[in-house]
Amino acid sequence: MPIADNSQAKRYLKPIHLKGGGVLPNGVLPAPMEGVLSPAFCHALMQESQVGAWITPFIRISVSVPRRTRLIKAIDYFLETKLPLIVQLMGRDPDRLCETAKRFAEVEAVKGINFNFACPSKTVLSSGAGGALLSEPKLMEKIVQKSQQALPHLSISAKIRTGRSHAHEMEEIIPRLCAAGLDLLMIHHRTVNEEYQPCSQRKERLIKACALSAPLPVLLSGDIFNYSDVLECASIPYSTGLMAARGLIKNPFIISNIIESLNQGCEINSSDREKINFFATMLSFCLKDPQKYWSHRYYLEMCRRIFGQEHPIYDDLMSIIIKSRSPKIVMSFLEQKL
Ligand SMILES: Cc1cc2nc3c(=O)[nH]c(=O)nc-3n(C[C@H](O)[C@H](O)[C@H](O)COP(=O)(O)O)c2cc1C
């Protein structure tokens, strides 16, 4: 089905060059997702989709700087993929964040450090981290500046929302962060207080955010579910790419679908059957070491999110996971369906 002109949007296929020599092969990326980007999910994405780089889910740095071995353990499954990696840190203490960033900077695959100034979770906000920092622009600035000065040859980026309570807060936040030494910005168009509520101002907010941060590369986040969302993002001047989060869970092939759609100039979507294959690839990974990787709660949640109630396999798969709690039995059920 041919749709709108995609010549502009093809710029999202270009590599993004980071400070220090790291390169993201293109601007179509999986968004960081705590609790979702498990070893099995990442493994299946590597097999089935065209992921070119990762941004890890947040690593909380609160009372102390974790030891190097603990830090490496937190990212080991990303390292195994051999793809460029941006490690996301969340906290509010500039010294501890900087010290942690230095430890990660020694790892070859780590091409950048990203600070999470976006998370709207109540627990995170009550600790003054994540999105709470949007109300403290000077502290955010200090966090970025300190790490940038300590690691002048490493990419330092931030993931933000447009504000804590109002989108106009970005008018102060973005210039401050840029001046502090960011070389990449990731932005979700909602404010923290808006959580995930519907927002009709995505485009105008993102136009403003990209203009405020130009000429820095900017990755857009928020409500990227299909190719027309991609084309809308690409119509925003100075945007360099995008990151899919909920859209990636709903359609684990969204990265390759977007890349192929951009290449071919028409919308490409994977089939429902391919989702079954994806789930089976996750399970086959899990079967290598069920003690370590199996959690029936995680697979129930992923079944709910990947297939949704309308999918013909949904009811049976849910009930097999609940009743058996066994990855082997779930796998043999899926094999019959493939
Ligand atoms: C389950 C889940 C976990 C998330 N974890 C993180 C995280 O660790 N770090 C982060 O910066 N954003 C996180 N996010 C936010 C997403 O990266 C993204 O910015 C947000 O969901 C908006 O994009 P979407 O509309 O494509 O979901 C998470 C979102 C979801 C749904």
Coordinates of C-alpha atoms and ligand atoms in Angstrom, one line a residue:
M1 CA 0.0 0.0 0.0
P2 CA 1.9 3.1 -1.2
I3 CA 1.6 6.1 1.2
A4 CA 3.0 9.5 1.8
D5 CA 6.4 10.6 0.4
N6 CA 9.1 9.2 2.6
S7 CA 12.1 10.9 1.1
Q8 CA 12.5 13.2 4.2
A9 CA 11.9 10.3 6.6
K10 CA 14.8 8.3 5.0
R11 CA 17.2 10.5 7.0
Y12 CA 16.3 8.3 10.0
L13 CA 18.2 5.5 8.3
K14 CA 21.5 7.5 8.5
P15 CA 24.1 6.7 11.1
I16 CA 24.2 8.9 14.2
H17 CA 27.8 9.8 15.1
L18 CA 28.4 10.2 18.8
K19 CA 31.2 12.1 20.6
G20 CA 34.1 9.8 21.1
G21 CA 33.6 7.8 17.9
G22 CA 30.6 5.7 18.8
V23 CA 28.1 5.2 16.0
L24 CA 24.4 4.3 16.1
P25 CA 23.9 2.6 12.7
N26 CA 20.6 4.4 12.2
G27 CA 18.0 6.4 14.1
V28 CA 15.4 3.7 14.6
L29 CA 15.9 2.3 18.0
P30 CA 14.3 0.3 20.7
A31 CA 13.5 2.6 23.7
P32 CA 14.8 1.7 27.1
M33 CA 12.3 -0.4 29.0
E34 CA 12.8 -1.5 32.6
G35 CA 11.2 -4.9 33.2
V36 CA 10.7 -5.6 29.5
L37 CA 14.1 -5.6 27.8
S38 CA 15.0 -9.0 29.4
P39 CA 17.7 -11.3 28.1
A40 CA 15.1 -13.4 26.3
F41 CA 13.4 -10.4 24.7
C42 CA 16.7 -8.9 23.6
H43 CA 17.8 -12.2 22.2
A44 CA 14.6 -12.6 20.2
L45 CA 14.9 -9.0 19.0
M46 CA 18.4 -9.8 17.8
Q47 CA 17.2 -12.9 15.9
E48 CA 14.0 -11.5 14.5
S49 CA 14.4 -7.7 14.1
Q50 CA 17.1 -5.4 12.8
V51 CA 18.1 -3.8 16.1
G52 CA 21.3 -1.8 15.6
A53 CA 22.0 -0.4 19.1
W54 CA 20.7 -0.5 22.6
I55 CA 19.9 2.0 25.4
T56 CA 19.7 0.1 28.6
P57 CA 16.9 0.4 31.0
F58 CA 17.7 2.7 33.9
I59 CA 20.3 1.6 36.5
R60 CA 19.5 3.3 39.8
I61 CA 22.4 5.0 41.6
S62 CA 21.2 6.1 45.0
V63 CA 23.3 5.6 48.1
S64 CA 26.6 4.4 46.7
V65 CA 28.5 3.7 43.6
P66 CA 28.1 0.0 42.7
R67 CA 31.2 -2.1 42.2
R68 CA 32.5 -2.7 38.7
T69 CA 31.5 -6.4 38.7
R70 CA 27.9 -5.5 39.7
L71 CA 27.7 -2.9 37.0
I72 CA 28.9 -5.2 34.3
K73 CA 26.5 -7.9 35.5
A74 CA 23.6 -5.5 35.0
I75 CA 24.5 -5.0 31.3
D76 CA 26.1 -8.4 30.4
Y77 CA 23.4 -9.6 28.1
F78 CA 23.5 -6.4 26.1
L79 CA 27.3 -6.8 25.8
E80 CA 26.8 -10.3 24.5
T81 CA 25.0 -8.9 21.5
K82 CA 28.1 -6.9 20.5
L83 CA 26.0 -3.9 19.5
P84 CA 26.8 -0.3 20.5
L85 CA 25.4 0.4 23.9
I86 CA 24.3 3.5 25.7
V87 CA 24.0 2.9 29.4
Q88 CA 21.2 4.8 31.2
L89 CA 21.7 6.0 34.8
M90 CA 19.1 7.3 37.1
G91 CA 19.9 9.2 40.3
R92 CA 20.4 12.7 41.7
D93 CA 23.8 12.8 43.1
P94 CA 26.3 14.3 40.5
D95 CA 29.4 12.8 42.1
R96 CA 28.0 9.2 42.3
L97 CA 26.5 9.4 38.8
C98 CA 29.8 10.7 37.5
E99 CA 31.8 8.0 39.2
T100 CA 29.5 5.3 37.9
A101 CA 29.7 6.8 34.4
K102 CA 33.5 6.5 34.6
R103 CA 33.3 2.8 35.5
F104 CA 31.1 2.1 32.5
A105 CA 33.3 4.2 30.2
E106 CA 36.0 1.6 30.6
V107 CA 33.8 -1.0 28.8
E108 CA 34.5 -1.0 25.1
A109 CA 31.0 -1.5 23.9
V110 CA 29.7 1.4 26.0
K111 CA 29.5 4.3 23.6
G112 CA 27.6 6.7 25.8
I113 CA 26.0 7.5 29.1
N114 CA 22.4 8.6 29.2
F115 CA 20.8 10.3 32.2
N116 CA 17.2 9.5 32.9
F117 CA 15.3 12.8 33.7
A118 CA 12.0 11.4 32.5
C119 CA 10.7 8.6 34.6
P120 CA 7.1 9.3 35.9
S121 CA 6.9 6.4 38.4
K122 CA 5.6 7.6 41.8
T123 CA 8.4 5.7 43.7
V124 CA 11.1 7.3 41.5
L125 CA 9.6 10.7 41.9
S126 CA 9.3 10.5 45.6
S127 CA 13.1 9.8 45.7
G128 CA 13.7 13.0 43.7
A129 CA 15.1 11.1 40.7
G130 CA 13.9 10.6 37.1
G131 CA 11.3 13.1 36.1
A132 CA 11.5 14.9 39.4
L133 CA 14.7 16.4 38.3
L134 CA 12.9 18.4 35.6
S135 CA 11.9 20.8 38.4
E136 CA 15.6 21.2 39.2
P137 CA 17.3 22.4 36.0
K138 CA 20.4 23.5 37.8
L139 CA 21.0 20.1 39.3
M140 CA 20.4 18.4 35.9
E141 CA 22.9 20.8 34.4
K142 CA 25.4 19.9 37.1
I143 CA 25.0 16.2 36.6
V144 CA 25.6 16.5 32.8
Q145 CA 28.4 19.0 33.2
K146 CA 30.3 17.0 35.7
S147 CA 30.2 13.8 33.7
Q148 CA 31.0 15.6 30.5
Q149 CA 34.1 17.2 32.1
A150 CA 35.2 13.9 33.5
L151 CA 34.6 12.0 30.3
P152 CA 35.2 14.5 27.5
H153 CA 35.5 11.8 24.9
L154 CA 32.3 9.9 25.7
S155 CA 28.8 10.7 24.5
I156 CA 26.7 12.1 27.3
S157 CA 23.0 12.2 26.6
A158 CA 19.8 12.8 28.5
K159 CA 16.3 11.4 28.2
I160 CA 13.7 14.0 29.2
R161 CA 10.0 14.7 29.1
T162 CA 8.9 18.2 28.0
G163 CA 8.5 19.3 31.7
R164 CA 7.4 18.2 35.1
S165 CA 4.0 20.0 35.0
H166 CA 4.0 22.2 31.9
A167 CA 5.6 21.7 28.5
H168 CA 6.9 25.3 28.5
E169 CA 9.4 24.2 31.1
M170 CA 11.5 22.7 28.3
E171 CA 12.3 26.3 27.2
E172 CA 14.6 26.5 30.2
I173 CA 15.6 22.8 30.5
I174 CA 16.8 22.1 27.0
P175 CA 19.2 25.1 26.5
R176 CA 20.7 24.4 29.9
L177 CA 21.3 20.8 29.1
C178 CA 22.8 21.6 25.7
A179 CA 25.1 24.2 27.2
A180 CA 26.2 21.7 29.8
G181 CA 27.6 19.4 27.1
L182 CA 25.1 16.9 25.8
D183 CA 25.8 15.5 22.4
L184 CA 22.4 13.7 22.0
L185 CA 18.9 14.3 23.4
M186 CA 16.0 11.9 23.7
I187 CA 12.6 13.4 24.4
H188 CA 9.1 12.1 25.2
H189 CA 6.5 14.8 24.3
R190 CA 4.4 14.4 27.5
T191 CA 5.1 16.1 30.8
V192 CA 5.7 13.9 33.8
N193 CA 2.4 14.8 35.3
E194 CA 0.6 13.7 32.1
E195 CA 2.1 10.2 32.6
Y196 CA 0.6 8.3 29.6
Q197 CA -2.6 10.3 29.1
P198 CA -3.6 11.2 25.6
C199 CA -1.8 14.3 24.4
S200 CA -2.9 16.2 21.3
Q201 CA 0.2 18.5 21.2
R202 CA 2.8 15.9 20.3
K203 CA 3.8 17.5 17.1
E204 CA 4.0 21.2 18.3
R205 CA 5.9 20.3 21.4
L206 CA 8.4 18.2 19.5
I207 CA 8.9 20.9 16.9
K208 CA 9.7 23.3 19.7
A209 CA 12.0 20.8 21.5
C210 CA 14.0 20.0 18.3
A211 CA 14.3 23.7 17.5
L212 CA 15.6 24.4 21.0
S213 CA 18.2 21.6 20.8
A214 CA 19.4 22.1 17.2
P215 CA 22.0 21.2 16.0
L216 CA 22.2 18.3 18.5
P217 CA 20.8 15.0 17.2
V218 CA 17.4 14.3 18.8
L219 CA 15.6 11.0 19.2
L220 CA 11.9 11.3 19.6
S221 CA 9.9 9.0 21.9
G222 CA 6.2 8.6 22.5
D223 CA 3.3 6.9 20.7
I224 CA 5.2 5.4 17.8
F225 CA 3.0 2.5 16.8
N226 CA 3.0 2.5 13.0
Y227 CA 4.5 4.0 9.9
S228 CA 2.3 7.1 9.8
D229 CA 3.6 7.9 13.3
V230 CA 7.1 7.6 11.9
L231 CA 6.3 9.9 9.0
E232 CA 4.8 12.5 11.4
C233 CA 8.0 12.4 13.5
A234 CA 10.1 12.8 10.4
S235 CA 8.2 15.9 9.4
I236 CA 9.6 17.6 12.5
P237 CA 12.6 19.6 11.5
Y238 CA 16.0 18.6 13.1
S239 CA 14.7 15.3 14.5
T240 CA 17.3 12.6 13.8
G241 CA 15.5 9.4 14.8
L242 CA 13.0 7.8 17.1
M243 CA 12.7 5.1 19.8
A244 CA 9.7 2.8 20.1
A245 CA 8.7 1.5 23.6
R246 CA 5.1 0.3 23.9
G247 CA 4.9 0.0 20.1
L248 CA 7.9 -2.5 20.3
I249 CA 6.1 -4.7 22.8
K250 CA 2.9 -4.7 20.8
N251 CA 4.9 -5.4 17.6
P252 CA 8.4 -6.8 18.3
F253 CA 9.1 -6.4 14.6
I254 CA 8.5 -2.7 14.6
I255 CA 12.2 -1.8 14.2
S256 CA 12.6 -3.9 11.0
N257 CA 9.1 -2.9 9.8
I258 CA 10.1 0.8 10.0
I259 CA 13.5 0.3 8.4
E260 CA 11.9 -1.7 5.5
S261 CA 9.0 0.7 5.2
L262 CA 11.5 3.6 4.9
N263 CA 13.6 1.7 2.4
Q264 CA 10.7 0.7 0.2
G265 CA 8.4 3.8 0.6
C266 CA 5.4 1.8 1.7
E267 CA 4.1 0.4 5.0
I268 CA 5.4 -3.1 5.8
N269 CA 3.9 -5.0 8.7
S270 CA 4.6 -8.4 10.1
S271 CA 2.0 -11.1 10.4
D272 CA 0.3 -12.4 13.6
R273 CA 2.0 -15.8 12.9
E274 CA 5.4 -14.1 13.2
K275 CA 4.5 -13.0 16.7
I276 CA 4.1 -16.6 17.6
N277 CA 7.5 -17.3 16.2
F278 CA 8.9 -14.4 18.3
F279 CA 7.4 -15.7 21.5
A280 CA 8.8 -19.2 20.7
T281 CA 12.3 -17.6 20.2
M282 CA 12.0 -16.0 23.6
L283 CA 11.0 -19.3 25.1
S284 CA 13.8 -21.3 23.4
F285 CA 16.3 -18.9 24.9
C286 CA 14.7 -19.3 28.3
L287 CA 14.9 -23.1 28.1
K288 CA 18.7 -22.9 28.0
D289 CA 18.5 -22.0 31.7
P290 CA 15.0 -21.9 33.0
Q291 CA 16.2 -21.3 36.6
K292 CA 17.8 -18.1 35.5
Y293 CA 15.4 -16.9 32.8
W294 CA 11.9 -18.3 33.4
S295 CA 9.3 -16.2 35.3
H296 CA 5.7 -17.1 34.6
R297 CA 4.6 -13.6 35.6
Y298 CA 6.9 -12.1 33.0
Y299 CA 5.7 -14.4 30.2
L300 CA 2.0 -13.8 31.2
E301 CA 2.6 -10.0 30.9
M302 CA 4.5 -10.4 27.6
C303 CA 1.7 -12.6 26.3
R304 CA -0.9 -10.0 27.3
R305 CA 1.2 -7.2 25.7
I306 CA 2.5 -8.9 22.5
F307 CA -0.7 -10.7 21.5
G308 CA -3.5 -8.8 23.1
Q309 CA -7.0 -10.3 23.7
E310 CA -7.9 -10.3 20.1
H311 CA -5.2 -12.6 18.9
P312 CA -6.5 -16.1 18.3
I313 CA -3.8 -17.7 20.4
Y314 CA -4.2 -15.4 23.4
D315 CA -6.7 -17.3 25.6
D316 CA -5.0 -20.7 25.2
L317 CA -1.5 -19.4 25.7
M318 CA -2.5 -17.5 28.8
S319 CA -4.2 -20.5 30.3
I320 CA -1.3 -22.8 29.5
I321 CA 1.2 -20.4 31.2
I322 CA -1.0 -20.1 34.2
K323 CA -1.8 -23.8 34.6
S324 CA 1.6 -25.3 33.7
R325 CA 4.0 -22.7 34.8
S326 CA 6.4 -24.7 32.7
P327 CA 8.4 -23.2 29.8
K328 CA 8.7 -26.6 28.3
I329 CA 5.0 -27.2 28.1
V330 CA 4.4 -23.7 26.8
M331 CA 7.0 -24.3 24.2
S332 CA 5.4 -27.6 23.0
F333 CA 2.0 -25.8 22.8
L334 CA 3.6 -23.1 20.6
E335 CA 5.3 -25.7 18.4
Q336 CA 1.9 -27.1 17.5
K337 CA 0.8 -23.7 16.4
L338 CA 3.9 -23.0 14.2
Ligands
LIG1 C1 7.3 -0.9 30.7 C2 8.1 0.3 30.4 C3 9.4 0.5 31.0 C4 10.1 1.7 30.8 N1 11.3 1.8 31.3 C5 12.1 2.9 30.9 C6 13.4 3.0 31.3 O1 14.0 2.2 32.0 N2 14.1 4.2 31.0 C7 13.5 5.2 30.2 O2 14.2 6.2 29.9 N3 12.3 5.1 29.8 C8 11.5 4.0 30.1 N4 10.3 3.9 29.7 C9 9.7 5.0 28.9 C10 9.9 4.6 27.4 O3 11.2 4.5 27.0 C11 9.2 5.7 26.5 O4 9.9 6.9 26.6 C12 7.7 5.9 26.8 O5 7.1 4.7 27.1 C13 7.0 6.6 25.7 O6 7.1 5.9 24.5 P1 6.0 4.9 23.9 O7 4.7 5.7 23.7 O8 6.6 4.4 22.6 O9 5.7 3.8 24.9 C14 9.5 2.7 29.9 C15 8.3 2.5 29.4 C16 7.6 1.3 29.6 C17 6.2 1.2 28.9

